[in-house]
mmCIF file of C-alpha atoms in Angstrom:
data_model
loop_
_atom_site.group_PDB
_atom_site.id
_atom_site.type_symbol
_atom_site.label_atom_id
_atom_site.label_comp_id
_atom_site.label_asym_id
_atom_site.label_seq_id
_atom_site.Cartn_x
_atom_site.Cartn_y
_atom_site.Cartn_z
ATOM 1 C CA UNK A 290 -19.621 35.266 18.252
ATOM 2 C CA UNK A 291 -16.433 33.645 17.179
ATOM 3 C CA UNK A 292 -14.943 32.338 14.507
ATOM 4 C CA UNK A 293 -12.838 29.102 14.251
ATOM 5 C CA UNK A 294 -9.190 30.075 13.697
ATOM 6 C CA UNK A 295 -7.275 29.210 10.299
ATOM 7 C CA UNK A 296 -4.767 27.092 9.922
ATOM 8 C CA UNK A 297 -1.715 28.312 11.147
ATOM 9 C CA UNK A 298 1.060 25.519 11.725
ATOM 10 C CA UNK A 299 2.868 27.923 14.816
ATOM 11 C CA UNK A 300 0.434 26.137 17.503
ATOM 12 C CA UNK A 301 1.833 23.963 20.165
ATOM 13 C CA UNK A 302 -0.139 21.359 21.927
ATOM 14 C CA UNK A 303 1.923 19.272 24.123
ATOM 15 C CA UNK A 304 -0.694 18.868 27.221
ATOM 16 C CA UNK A 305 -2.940 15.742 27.716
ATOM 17 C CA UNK A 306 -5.190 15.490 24.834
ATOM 18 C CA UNK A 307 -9.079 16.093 25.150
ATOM 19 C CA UNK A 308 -10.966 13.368 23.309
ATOM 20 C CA UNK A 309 -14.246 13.884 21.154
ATOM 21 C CA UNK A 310 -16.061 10.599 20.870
ATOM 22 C CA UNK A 311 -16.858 9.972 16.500
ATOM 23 C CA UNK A 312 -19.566 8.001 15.533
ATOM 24 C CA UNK A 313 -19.698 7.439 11.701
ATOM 25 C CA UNK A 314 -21.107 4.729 9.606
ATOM 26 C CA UNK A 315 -17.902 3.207 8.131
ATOM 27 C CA UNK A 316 -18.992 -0.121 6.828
ATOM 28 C CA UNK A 317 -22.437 -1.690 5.036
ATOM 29 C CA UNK A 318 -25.018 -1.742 5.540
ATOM 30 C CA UNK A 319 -24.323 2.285 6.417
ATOM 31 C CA UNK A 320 -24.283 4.753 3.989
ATOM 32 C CA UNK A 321 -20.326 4.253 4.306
ATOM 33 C CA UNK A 322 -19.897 7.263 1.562
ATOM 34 C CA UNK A 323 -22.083 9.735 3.998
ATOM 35 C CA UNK A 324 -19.520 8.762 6.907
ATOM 36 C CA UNK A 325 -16.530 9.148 5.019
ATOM 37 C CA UNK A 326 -17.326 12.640 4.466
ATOM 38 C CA UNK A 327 -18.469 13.618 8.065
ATOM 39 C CA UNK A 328 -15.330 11.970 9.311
ATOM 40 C CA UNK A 329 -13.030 14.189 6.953
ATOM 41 C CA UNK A 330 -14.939 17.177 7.951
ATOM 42 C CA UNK A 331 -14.627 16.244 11.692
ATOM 43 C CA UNK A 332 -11.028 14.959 10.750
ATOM 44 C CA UNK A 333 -10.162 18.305 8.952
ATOM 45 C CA UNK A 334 -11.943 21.038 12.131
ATOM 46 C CA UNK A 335 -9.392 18.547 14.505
ATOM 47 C CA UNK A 336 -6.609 19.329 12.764
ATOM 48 C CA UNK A 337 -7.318 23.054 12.440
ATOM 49 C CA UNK A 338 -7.807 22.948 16.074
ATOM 50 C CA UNK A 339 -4.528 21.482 16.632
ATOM 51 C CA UNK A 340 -2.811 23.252 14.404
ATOM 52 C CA UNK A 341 -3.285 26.355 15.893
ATOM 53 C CA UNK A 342 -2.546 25.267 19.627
ATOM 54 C CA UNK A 343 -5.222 23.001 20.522
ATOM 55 C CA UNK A 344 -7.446 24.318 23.661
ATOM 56 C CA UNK A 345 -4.968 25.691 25.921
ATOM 57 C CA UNK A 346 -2.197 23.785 24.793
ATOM 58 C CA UNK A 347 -4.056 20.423 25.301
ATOM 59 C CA UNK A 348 -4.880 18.621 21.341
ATOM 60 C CA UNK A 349 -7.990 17.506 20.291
ATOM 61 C CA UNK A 350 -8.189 13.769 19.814
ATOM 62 C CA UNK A 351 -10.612 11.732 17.403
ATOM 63 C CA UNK A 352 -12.044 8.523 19.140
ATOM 64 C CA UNK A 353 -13.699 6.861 16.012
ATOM 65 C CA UNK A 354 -16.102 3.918 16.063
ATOM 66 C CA UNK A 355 -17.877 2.769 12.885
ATOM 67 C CA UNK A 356 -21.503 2.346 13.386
ATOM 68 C CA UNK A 357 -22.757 0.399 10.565
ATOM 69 C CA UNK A 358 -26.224 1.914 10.510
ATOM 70 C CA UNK A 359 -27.002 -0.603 13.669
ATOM 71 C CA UNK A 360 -28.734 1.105 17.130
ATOM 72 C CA UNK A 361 -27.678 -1.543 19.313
ATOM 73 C CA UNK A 362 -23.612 -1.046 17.966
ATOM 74 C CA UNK A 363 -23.917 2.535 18.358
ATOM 75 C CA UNK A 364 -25.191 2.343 22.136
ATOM 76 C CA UNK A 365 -22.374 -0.052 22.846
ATOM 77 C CA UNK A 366 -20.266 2.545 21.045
ATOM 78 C CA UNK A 367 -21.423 4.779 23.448
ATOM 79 C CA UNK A 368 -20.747 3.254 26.605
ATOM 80 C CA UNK A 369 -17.577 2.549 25.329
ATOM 81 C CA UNK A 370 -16.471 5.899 24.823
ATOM 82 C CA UNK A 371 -17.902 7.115 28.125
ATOM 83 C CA UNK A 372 -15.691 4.946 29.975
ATOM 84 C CA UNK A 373 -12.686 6.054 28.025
ATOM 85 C CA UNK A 374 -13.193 9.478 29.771
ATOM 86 C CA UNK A 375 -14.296 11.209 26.197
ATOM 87 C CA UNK A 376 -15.441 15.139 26.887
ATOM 88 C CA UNK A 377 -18.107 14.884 24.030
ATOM 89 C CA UNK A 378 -19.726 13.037 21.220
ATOM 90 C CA UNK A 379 -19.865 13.691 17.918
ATOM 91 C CA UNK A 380 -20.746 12.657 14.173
ATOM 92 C CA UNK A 381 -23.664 10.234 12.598
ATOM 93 C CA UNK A 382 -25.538 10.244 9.786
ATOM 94 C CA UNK A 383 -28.361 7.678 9.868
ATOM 95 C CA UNK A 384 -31.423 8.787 12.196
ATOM 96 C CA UNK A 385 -32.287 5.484 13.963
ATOM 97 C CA UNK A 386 -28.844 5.328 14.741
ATOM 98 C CA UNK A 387 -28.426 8.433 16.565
ATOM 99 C CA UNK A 388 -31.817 8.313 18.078
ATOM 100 C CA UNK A 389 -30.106 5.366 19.669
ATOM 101 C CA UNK A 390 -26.785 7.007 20.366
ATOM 102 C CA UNK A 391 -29.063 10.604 21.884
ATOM 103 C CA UNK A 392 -30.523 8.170 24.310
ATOM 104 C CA UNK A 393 -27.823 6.635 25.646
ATOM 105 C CA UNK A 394 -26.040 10.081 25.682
ATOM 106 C CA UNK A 395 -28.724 11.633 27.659
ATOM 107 C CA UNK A 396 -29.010 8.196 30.104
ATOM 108 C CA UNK A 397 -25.233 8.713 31.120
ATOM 109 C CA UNK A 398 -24.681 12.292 31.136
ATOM 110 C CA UNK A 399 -22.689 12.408 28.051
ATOM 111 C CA UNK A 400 -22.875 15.435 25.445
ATOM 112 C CA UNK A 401 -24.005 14.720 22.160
ATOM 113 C CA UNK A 402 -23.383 17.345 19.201
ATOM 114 C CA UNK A 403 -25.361 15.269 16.487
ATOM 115 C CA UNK A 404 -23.763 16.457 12.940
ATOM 116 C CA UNK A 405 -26.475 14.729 10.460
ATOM 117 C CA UNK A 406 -29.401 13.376 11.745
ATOM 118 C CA UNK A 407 -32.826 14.774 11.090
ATOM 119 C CA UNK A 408 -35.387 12.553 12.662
ATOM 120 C CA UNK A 409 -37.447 15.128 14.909
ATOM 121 C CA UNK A 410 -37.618 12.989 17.663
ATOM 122 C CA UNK A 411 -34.173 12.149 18.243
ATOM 123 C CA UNK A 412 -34.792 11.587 22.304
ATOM 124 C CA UNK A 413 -37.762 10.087 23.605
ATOM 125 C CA UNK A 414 -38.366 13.190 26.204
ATOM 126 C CA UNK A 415 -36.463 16.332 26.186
ATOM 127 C CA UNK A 416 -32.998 16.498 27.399
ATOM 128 C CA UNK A 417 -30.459 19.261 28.038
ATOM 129 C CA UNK A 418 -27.367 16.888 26.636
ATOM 130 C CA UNK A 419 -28.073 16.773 23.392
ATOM 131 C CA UNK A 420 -28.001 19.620 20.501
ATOM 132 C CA UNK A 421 -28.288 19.317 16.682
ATOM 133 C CA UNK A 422 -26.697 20.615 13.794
ATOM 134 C CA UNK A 423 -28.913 19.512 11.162
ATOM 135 C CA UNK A 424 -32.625 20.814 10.738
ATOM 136 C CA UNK A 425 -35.044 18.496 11.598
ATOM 137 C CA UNK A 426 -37.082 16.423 9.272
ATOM 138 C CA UNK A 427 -40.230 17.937 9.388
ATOM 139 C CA UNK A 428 -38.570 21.192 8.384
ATOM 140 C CA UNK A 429 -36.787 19.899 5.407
ATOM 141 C CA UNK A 430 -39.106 17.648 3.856
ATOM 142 C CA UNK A 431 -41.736 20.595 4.119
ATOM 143 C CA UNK A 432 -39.676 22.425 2.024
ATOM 144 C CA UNK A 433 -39.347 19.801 -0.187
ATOM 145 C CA UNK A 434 -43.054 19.122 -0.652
ATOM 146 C CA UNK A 435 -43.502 23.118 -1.115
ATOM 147 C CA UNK A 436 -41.159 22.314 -3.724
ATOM 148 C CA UNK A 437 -43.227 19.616 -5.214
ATOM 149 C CA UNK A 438 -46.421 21.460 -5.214
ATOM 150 C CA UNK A 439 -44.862 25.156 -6.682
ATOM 151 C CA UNK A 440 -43.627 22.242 -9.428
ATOM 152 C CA UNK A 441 -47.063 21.569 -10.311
ATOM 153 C CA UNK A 442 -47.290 18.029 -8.649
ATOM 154 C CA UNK A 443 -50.455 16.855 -6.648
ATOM 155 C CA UNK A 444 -50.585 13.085 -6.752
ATOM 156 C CA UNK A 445 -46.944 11.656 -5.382
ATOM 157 C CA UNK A 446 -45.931 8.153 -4.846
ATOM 158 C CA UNK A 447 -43.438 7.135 -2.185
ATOM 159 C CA UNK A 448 -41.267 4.261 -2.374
ATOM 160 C CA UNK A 449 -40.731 2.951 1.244
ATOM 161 C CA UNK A 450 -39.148 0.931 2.752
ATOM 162 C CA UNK A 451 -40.169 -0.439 6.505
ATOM 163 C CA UNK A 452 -38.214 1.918 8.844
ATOM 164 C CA UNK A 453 -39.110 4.625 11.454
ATOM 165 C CA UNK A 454 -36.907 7.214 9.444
ATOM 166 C CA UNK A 455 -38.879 6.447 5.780
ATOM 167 C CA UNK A 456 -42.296 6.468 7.983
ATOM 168 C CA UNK A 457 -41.726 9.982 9.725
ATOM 169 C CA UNK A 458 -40.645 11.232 6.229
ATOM 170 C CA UNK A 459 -44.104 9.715 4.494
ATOM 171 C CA UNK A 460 -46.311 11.290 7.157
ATOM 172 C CA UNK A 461 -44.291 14.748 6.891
ATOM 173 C CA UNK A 462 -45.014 14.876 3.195
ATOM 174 C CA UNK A 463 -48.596 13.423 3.500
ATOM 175 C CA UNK A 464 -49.939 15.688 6.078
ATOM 176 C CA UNK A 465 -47.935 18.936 4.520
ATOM 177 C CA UNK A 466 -49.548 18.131 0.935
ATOM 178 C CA UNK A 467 -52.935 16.803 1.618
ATOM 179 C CA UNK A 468 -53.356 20.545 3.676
ATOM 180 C CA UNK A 469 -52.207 21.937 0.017
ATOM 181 C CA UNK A 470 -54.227 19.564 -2.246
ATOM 182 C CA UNK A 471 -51.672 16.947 -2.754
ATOM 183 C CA UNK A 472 -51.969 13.491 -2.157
ATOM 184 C CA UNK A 473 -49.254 10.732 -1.166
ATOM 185 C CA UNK A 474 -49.987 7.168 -1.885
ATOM 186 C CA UNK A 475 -47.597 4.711 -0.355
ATOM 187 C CA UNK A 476 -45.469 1.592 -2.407
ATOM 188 C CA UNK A 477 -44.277 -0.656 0.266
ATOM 189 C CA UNK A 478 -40.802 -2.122 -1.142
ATOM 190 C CA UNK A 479 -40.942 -5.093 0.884
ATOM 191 C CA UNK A 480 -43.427 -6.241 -1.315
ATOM 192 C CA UNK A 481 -43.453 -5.012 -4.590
ATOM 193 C CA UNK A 482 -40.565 -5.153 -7.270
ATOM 194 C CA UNK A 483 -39.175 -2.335 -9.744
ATOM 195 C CA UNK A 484 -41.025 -3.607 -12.129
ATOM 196 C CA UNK A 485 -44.176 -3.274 -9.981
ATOM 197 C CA UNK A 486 -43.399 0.016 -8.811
ATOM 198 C CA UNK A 487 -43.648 0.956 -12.819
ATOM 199 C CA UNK A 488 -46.990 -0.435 -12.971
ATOM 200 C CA UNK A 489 -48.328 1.053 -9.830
ATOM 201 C CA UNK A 490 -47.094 4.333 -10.792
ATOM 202 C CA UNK A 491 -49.003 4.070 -14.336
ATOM 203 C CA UNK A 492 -51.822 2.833 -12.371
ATOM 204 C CA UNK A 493 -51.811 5.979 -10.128
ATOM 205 C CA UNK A 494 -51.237 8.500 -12.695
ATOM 206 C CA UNK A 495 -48.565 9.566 -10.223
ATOM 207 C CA UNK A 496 -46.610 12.557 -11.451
ATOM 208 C CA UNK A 497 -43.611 12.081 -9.152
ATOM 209 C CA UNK A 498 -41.940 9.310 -7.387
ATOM 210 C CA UNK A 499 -40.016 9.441 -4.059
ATOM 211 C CA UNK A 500 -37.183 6.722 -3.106
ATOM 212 C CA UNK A 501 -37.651 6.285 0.681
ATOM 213 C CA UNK A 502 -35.573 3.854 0.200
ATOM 214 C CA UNK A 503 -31.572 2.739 0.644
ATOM 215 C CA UNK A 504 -29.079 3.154 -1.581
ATOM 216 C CA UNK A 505 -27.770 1.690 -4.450
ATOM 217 C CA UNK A 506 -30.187 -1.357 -3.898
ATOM 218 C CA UNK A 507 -33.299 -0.706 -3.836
ATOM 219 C CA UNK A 508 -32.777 2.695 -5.028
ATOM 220 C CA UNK A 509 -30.942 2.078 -8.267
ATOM 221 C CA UNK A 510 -33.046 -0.791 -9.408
ATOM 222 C CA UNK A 511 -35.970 1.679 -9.204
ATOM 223 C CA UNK A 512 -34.258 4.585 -11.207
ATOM 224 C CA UNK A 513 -33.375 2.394 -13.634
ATOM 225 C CA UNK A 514 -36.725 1.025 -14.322
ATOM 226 C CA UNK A 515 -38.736 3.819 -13.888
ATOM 227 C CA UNK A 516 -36.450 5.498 -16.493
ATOM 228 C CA UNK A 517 -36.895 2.803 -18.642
ATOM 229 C CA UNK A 518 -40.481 2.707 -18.596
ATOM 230 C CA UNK A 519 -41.945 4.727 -21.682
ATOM 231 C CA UNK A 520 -45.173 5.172 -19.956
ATOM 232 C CA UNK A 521 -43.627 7.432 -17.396
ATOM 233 C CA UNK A 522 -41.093 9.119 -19.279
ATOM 234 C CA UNK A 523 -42.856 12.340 -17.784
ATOM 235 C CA UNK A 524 -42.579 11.683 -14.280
ATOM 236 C CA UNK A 525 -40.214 13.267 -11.985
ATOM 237 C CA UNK A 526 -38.034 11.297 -9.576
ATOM 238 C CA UNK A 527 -36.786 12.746 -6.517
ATOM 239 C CA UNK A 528 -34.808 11.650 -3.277
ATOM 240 C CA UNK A 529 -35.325 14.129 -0.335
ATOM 241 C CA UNK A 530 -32.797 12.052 1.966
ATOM 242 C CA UNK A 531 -30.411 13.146 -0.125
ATOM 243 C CA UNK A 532 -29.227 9.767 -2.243
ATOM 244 C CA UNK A 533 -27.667 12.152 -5.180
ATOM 245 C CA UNK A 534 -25.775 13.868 -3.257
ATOM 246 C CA UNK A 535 -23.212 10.872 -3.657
ATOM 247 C CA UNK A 536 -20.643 10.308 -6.519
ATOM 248 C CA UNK A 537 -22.073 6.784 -5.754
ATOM 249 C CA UNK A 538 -25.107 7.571 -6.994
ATOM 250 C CA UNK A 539 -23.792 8.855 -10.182
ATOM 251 C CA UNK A 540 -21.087 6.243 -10.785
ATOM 252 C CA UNK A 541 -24.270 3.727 -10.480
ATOM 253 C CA UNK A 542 -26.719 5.622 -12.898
ATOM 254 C CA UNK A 543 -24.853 8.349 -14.841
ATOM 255 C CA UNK A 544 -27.301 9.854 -17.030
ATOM 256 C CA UNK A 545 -30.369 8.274 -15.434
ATOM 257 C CA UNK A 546 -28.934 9.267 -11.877
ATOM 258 C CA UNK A 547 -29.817 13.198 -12.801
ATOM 259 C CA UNK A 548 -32.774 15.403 -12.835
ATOM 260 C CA UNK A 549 -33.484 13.894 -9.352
ATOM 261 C CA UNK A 550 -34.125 16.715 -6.735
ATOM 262 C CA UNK A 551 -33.087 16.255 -3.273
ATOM 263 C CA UNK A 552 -32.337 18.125 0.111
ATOM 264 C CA UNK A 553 -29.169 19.338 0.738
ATOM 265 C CA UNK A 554 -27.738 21.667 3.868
ATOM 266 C CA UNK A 555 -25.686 24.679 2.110
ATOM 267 C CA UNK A 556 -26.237 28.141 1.001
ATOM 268 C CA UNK A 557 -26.907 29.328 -2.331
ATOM 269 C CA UNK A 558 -22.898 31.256 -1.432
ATOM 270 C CA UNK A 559 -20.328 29.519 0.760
ATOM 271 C CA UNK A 560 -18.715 32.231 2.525
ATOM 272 C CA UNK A 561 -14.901 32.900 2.692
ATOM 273 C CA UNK A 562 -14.374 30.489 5.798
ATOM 274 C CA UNK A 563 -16.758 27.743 3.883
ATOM 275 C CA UNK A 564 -15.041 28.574 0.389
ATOM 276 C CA UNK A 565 -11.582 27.671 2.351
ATOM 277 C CA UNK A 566 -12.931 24.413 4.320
ATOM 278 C CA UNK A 567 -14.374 23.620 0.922
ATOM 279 C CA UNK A 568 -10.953 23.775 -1.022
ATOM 280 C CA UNK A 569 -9.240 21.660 2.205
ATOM 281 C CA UNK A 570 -11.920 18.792 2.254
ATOM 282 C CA UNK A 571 -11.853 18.515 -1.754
ATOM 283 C CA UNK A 572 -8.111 17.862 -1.434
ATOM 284 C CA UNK A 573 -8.568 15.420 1.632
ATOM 285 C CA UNK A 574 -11.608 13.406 0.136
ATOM 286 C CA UNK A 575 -10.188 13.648 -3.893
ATOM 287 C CA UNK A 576 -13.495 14.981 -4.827
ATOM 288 C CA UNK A 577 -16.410 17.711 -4.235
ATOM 289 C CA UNK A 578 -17.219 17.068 -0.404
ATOM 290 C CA UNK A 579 -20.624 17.076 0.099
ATOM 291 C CA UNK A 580 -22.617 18.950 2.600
ATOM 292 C CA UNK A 581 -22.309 15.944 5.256
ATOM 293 C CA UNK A 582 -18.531 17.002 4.906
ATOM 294 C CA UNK A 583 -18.991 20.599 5.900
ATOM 295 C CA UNK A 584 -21.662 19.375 8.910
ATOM 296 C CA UNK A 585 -18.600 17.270 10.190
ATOM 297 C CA UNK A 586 -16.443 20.311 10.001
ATOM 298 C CA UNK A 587 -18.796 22.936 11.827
ATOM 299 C CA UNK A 588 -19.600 20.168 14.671
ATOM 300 C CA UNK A 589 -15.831 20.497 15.719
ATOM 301 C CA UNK A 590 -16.232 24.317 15.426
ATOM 302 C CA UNK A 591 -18.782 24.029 18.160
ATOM 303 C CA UNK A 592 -17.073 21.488 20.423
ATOM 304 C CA UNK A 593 -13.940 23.250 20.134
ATOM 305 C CA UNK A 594 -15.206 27.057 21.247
ATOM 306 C CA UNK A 595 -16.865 25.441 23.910
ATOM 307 C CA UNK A 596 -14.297 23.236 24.737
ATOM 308 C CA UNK A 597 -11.988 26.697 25.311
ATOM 309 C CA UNK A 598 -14.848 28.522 27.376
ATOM 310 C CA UNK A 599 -16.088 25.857 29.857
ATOM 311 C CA UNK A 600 -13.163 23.186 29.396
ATOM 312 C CA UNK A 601 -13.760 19.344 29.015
ATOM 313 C CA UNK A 602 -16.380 18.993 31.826
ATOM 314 C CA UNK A 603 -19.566 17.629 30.800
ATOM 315 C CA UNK A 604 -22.584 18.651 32.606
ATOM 316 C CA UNK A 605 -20.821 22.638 31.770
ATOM 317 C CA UNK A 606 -20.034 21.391 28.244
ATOM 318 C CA UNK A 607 -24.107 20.637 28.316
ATOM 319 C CA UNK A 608 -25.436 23.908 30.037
ATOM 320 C CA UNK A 609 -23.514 26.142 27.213
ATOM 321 C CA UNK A 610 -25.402 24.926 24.279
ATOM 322 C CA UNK A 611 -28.067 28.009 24.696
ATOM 323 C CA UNK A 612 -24.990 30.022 24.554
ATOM 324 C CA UNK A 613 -23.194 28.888 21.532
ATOM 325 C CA UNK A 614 -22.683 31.798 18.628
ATOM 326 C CA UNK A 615 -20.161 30.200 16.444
ATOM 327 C CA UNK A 616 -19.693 31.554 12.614
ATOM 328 C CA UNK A 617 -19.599 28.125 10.837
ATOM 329 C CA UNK A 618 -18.804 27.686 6.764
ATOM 330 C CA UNK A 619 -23.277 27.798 6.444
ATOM 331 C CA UNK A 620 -23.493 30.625 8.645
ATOM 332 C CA UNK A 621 -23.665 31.406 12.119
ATOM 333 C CA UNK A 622 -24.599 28.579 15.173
ATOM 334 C CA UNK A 623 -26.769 29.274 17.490
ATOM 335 C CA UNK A 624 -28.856 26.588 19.748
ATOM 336 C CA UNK A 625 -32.474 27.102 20.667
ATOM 337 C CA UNK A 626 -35.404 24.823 22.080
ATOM 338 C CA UNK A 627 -37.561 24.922 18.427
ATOM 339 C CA UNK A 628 -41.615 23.624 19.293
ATOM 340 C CA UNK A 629 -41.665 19.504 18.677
ATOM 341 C CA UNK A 630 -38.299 18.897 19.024
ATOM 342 C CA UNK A 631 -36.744 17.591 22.369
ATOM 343 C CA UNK A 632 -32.942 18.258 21.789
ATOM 344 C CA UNK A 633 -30.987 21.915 21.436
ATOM 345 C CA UNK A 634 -31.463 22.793 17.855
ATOM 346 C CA UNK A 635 -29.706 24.896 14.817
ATOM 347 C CA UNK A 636 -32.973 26.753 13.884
ATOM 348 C CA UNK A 637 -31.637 28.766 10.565
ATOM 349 C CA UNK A 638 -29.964 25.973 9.252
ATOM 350 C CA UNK A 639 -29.820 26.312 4.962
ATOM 351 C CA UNK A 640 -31.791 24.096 2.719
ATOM 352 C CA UNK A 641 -32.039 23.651 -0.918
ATOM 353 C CA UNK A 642 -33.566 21.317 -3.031
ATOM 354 C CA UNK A 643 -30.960 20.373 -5.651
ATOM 355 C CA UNK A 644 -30.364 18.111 -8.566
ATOM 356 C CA UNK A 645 -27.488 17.077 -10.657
ATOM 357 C CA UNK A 646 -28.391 19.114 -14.588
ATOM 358 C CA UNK A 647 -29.086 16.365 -16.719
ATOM 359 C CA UNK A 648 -26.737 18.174 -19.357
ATOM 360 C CA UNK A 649 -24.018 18.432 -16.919
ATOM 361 C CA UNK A 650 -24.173 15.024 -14.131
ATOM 362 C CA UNK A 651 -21.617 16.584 -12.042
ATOM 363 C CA UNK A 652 -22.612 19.741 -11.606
ATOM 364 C CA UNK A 653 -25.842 20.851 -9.180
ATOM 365 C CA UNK A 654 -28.569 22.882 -10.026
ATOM 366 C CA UNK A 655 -30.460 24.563 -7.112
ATOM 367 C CA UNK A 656 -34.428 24.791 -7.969
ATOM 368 C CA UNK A 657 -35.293 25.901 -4.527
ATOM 369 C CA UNK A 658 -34.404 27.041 -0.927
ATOM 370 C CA UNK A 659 -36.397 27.361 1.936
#
């Protein structure tokens, strides 16, 4: 088991540098606030890396490309950066994106560490190239709806909006809470307004709301007028995909932006390496990373150890995932195959639900872990 090295400053690295692939959305209509913080934590483990003599005196180099939340850009992306000789890919935050980017990985024999990406089925078949630092969806939003239900709530309406990502996330929660009581009924936001979700919701004598949805638009629109609403001043709003994670989210809303509960990927403690990447990506970002930040981070962790033990060929980059044990600042890495899901997978990954205290907006209350 090994942990990554601190930062030292006495490293040399003055060989040929080994380049990691970075795929991040950077622009709109990606969640450009979710990429700038896996980039600064991929940007930050880099540096660390370097900083204390690279892997074996070669440096780690970044290859960015912004993805833009768009499949087809990502698998050019790809191909791209597999003809510019990189060891390894790395980063994304938006499912359908690296569903795209896992199968063009696994077509050309690339590695793929994905960072942030939940959707279960990330590869069409199973495949020995790709591994996964995030849990998948159908463990996270079960926790969420065993959140729901120890809340008291039975009858849940979901906001959605058409996309593979929002479906797999309604059928998770449907399936889960119908075996428990609960039931899920289903808004489509490509036709209804705010204003009809508020009438809907009366309608349903729903007792919580879920935004499957993007953010700020339609997301916002809905907070705002579901908040407004006095017939449903009692119903709970929540955003398992994380929207609140984002100072976005509470520069658009303040006030009516908390009390929203949502998944995020940290332990209830950081521990000492965590409370020290924490401190470092605060300074680099100019504000409380988020847990997308520390996923960047601990995906370079990974790359880099194996990087050292099996150097920058791919297929033996590939066959070492089963053997990974790397402490990372959420705990310690290790790969397995987990039943359903077709790439290497973090199995103990953390997960809270959280929200932002409605008496305090910046600061996060954790109601439950799973």
């Amino acid at each position: 088991m090994n942990t990554p090295p601190p930062l030292s400053g006495t490293g040399r690295t003055d060989g040929s540098p080994i380049r990691i692939g970075a795929l991040v959305p950077l622009t709109r209509p990606g969640w450009v606030e979710a990429g700038r913080h896996v980039l600064a934590g991929l940007e930050l483990g880099v540096r660390e890396v370097n900083e204390a003599g690279g892997i074996g005196g070669r440096p780690l180099e970044l290859v960015v490309r912004g993805t833009a939340a768009d499949p087809q850009r990502a698998a050019a992306a790809v191909e791209e950066l597999a003809g510019l000789g990189v060891a390894a890919l790395a980063g994304e935050y938006h499912s359908v994106v690296a569903r795209a980017v896992a199968g063009r990985a696994d077509a050309l024999g690339l590695p793929f560490l994905c960072s942030s990406a939940v959707l279960d089925a990330l590869t069409e078949k199973p495949t020995e190239w790709v591994a996964r630092l995030s849990p998948p969806q159908s463990r996270g939003w079960q926790v969420y709806g065993d959140f729901l239900l120890g809340a008291g709530h039975r009858r849940i309406a979901v906001a959605a909006q058409p996309s593979v990502y929002w479906a797999a996330g309604t059928r998770i929660l449907r399936d889960h809470l119908a075996a428990r009581g609960g039931t899920v009924v289903e808004l489509d936001m490509s036709a209804l307004t705010p204003a009809d979700v508020c009438d809907e919701l009366a309608d349903h004598r729903a007792t919580a709301l879920l935004l499957l949805v993007g953010n700020p638009d339609p997301a916002v629109p809905i907070v705002k007028s579901v908040r407004g609403d006095q017939r449903l001043a009692e119903i709970l709003i929540g955003a398992p995909a994380g929207q609140p994670e984002f100072a976005e989210w509470a520069a658009s809303l303040g006030g009516d932006g908390a009390g929203v509960p949502f998944l995020r990927y940290l332990p209830e403690r950081l521990s000492p390496l965590g409370a020290r990447v924490e401190k470092s990506l605060r300074e680099h970002l100019r504000e409380a990373p988020s847990f997308v930040a520390f996923e960047g981070y601990d995906t370079v962790a990974v790359l880099a150890d194996v990087l050292r033990s099996q150097g920058a060929d791919r297929a033996r980059i590939a066959e070492s995932w089963p053997r990974v044990a790397v402490v990372g600042t959420r705990g310690e890495i290790r790969f397995s195959r987990t039943p359903g899901i077709s790439v290497w997978q973090w199995a103990s990954t953390p997960i809270q639900v959280v929200d932002r205290d409605p008496a305090e907006p910046d600061r996060f209350r954790i109601l439950h872990a799973g």
